[in-house]
Structure formats: structure tokens, C-alpha cells
Amino acid sequence: MHATAYTYDADSRSGQVLLDDGTPVPFDAPAFDAGGLRLLRPGQRVRVETEGEGTALRITLVTLQTF
């Protein structure tokens, strides 16, 4: 699934992405670390992997979108 980085806190390595429908979804440090990224800037397009749905939707991986 693709999204746009919305917020990112380098100290906690967590933040939020906006899904293409505008829904904000938070991610935590383990999801960020799983993608191997060092930094994330708001506005970057990212690829996310999720589990669950609805209010239980959880991001398990955040990485840069590549073509």
C-alpha cells in the first residue's frame, strides 16, 4: 500500500502517514526500523505494509516507494 509521510519524530522513530484516501495512520519505531530507513521527511511517498483493518489497522513496515 502506498502513502505519504505526514509526521516523523527522529527521537522516537515514530510518526504518521496519510493513506491515499486521506486517512492518517500512526507507525511506531519497530515499523520504521523494519524498513531500514534512517530518516523520513513529511511529504515523501512511502510504501507501507499493514495488518488488521478499520480502527485496528496497524503499520508493520515503512519504506520508501520505489518504481
Short mmCIF file of C-alpha atoms in Angstrom, two decimals:
data_model
loop_
_atom_site.label_atom_id
_atom_site.label_comp_id
_atom_site.label_asym_id
_atom_site.label_seq_id
_atom_site.Cartn_x
_atom_site.Cartn_y
_atom_site.Cartn_z
CA MET A 1 0.00 0.00 0.00
CA HIS A 2 1.28 3.50 -0.73
CA ALA A 3 1.02 6.55 1.49
CA THR A 4 2.59 9.95 2.14
CA ALA A 5 4.71 10.68 5.20
CA TYR A 6 2.80 13.15 7.37
CA THR A 7 4.77 13.42 10.60
CA TYR A 8 8.02 11.91 11.85
CA ASP A 9 9.85 12.24 15.17
CA ALA A 10 13.52 11.23 14.85
CA ASP A 11 13.92 10.73 18.61
CA SER A 12 11.15 8.14 18.90
CA ARG A 13 11.41 6.97 15.24
CA SER A 14 7.60 7.11 15.02
CA GLY A 15 5.05 9.23 13.22
CA GLN A 16 2.05 9.14 10.91
CA VAL A 17 1.39 8.58 7.25
CA LEU A 18 -1.60 9.66 5.22
CA LEU A 19 -3.18 6.95 3.12
CA ASP A 20 -4.26 7.95 -0.37
CA ASP A 21 -7.81 8.46 0.90
CA GLY A 22 -6.51 10.99 3.48
CA THR A 23 -6.73 8.70 6.50
CA PRO A 24 -3.90 9.28 9.00
CA VAL A 25 -2.34 6.09 10.35
CA PRO A 26 0.38 6.09 13.02
CA PHE A 27 3.50 3.94 12.93
CA ASP A 28 5.90 3.05 15.73
CA ALA A 29 9.67 2.52 15.93
CA PRO A 30 9.58 -1.23 15.08
CA ALA A 31 7.68 -0.50 11.83
CA PHE A 32 10.15 2.26 10.94
CA ASP A 33 13.18 0.12 11.82
CA ALA A 34 11.85 -2.81 9.73
CA GLY A 35 12.13 -0.65 6.60
CA GLY A 36 15.80 0.13 7.15
CA LEU A 37 15.32 3.89 6.78
CA ARG A 38 17.47 6.45 8.58
CA LEU A 39 15.22 9.49 8.14
CA LEU A 40 11.78 10.36 6.86
CA ARG A 41 10.63 13.78 5.68
CA PRO A 42 6.98 14.87 5.59
CA GLY A 43 5.70 14.70 2.03
CA GLN A 44 7.79 11.71 0.97
CA ARG A 45 5.93 8.91 -0.75
CA VAL A 46 6.32 5.67 1.15
CA ARG A 47 5.26 2.07 0.88
CA VAL A 48 3.68 0.58 3.97
CA GLU A 49 2.67 -2.91 4.96
CA THR A 50 -0.24 -3.24 7.34
CA GLU A 51 -2.18 -5.75 9.35
CA GLY A 52 -5.71 -5.55 10.66
CA GLU A 53 -8.41 -3.25 9.36
CA GLY A 54 -10.61 -0.38 10.40
CA THR A 55 -9.67 1.05 13.78
CA ALA A 56 -7.31 -1.91 14.35
CA LEU A 57 -5.21 -1.08 11.26
CA ARG A 58 -1.54 -1.19 12.21
CA ILE A 59 1.55 -0.42 10.11
CA THR A 60 4.22 -3.12 10.31
CA LEU A 61 6.71 -1.69 7.77
CA VAL A 62 7.54 1.74 6.37
CA THR A 63 9.95 2.07 3.45
CA LEU A 64 10.48 4.42 0.52
CA GLN A 65 8.35 3.91 -2.54
CA THR A 66 10.41 2.73 -5.50
CA PHE A 67 9.35 2.32 -9.09
#
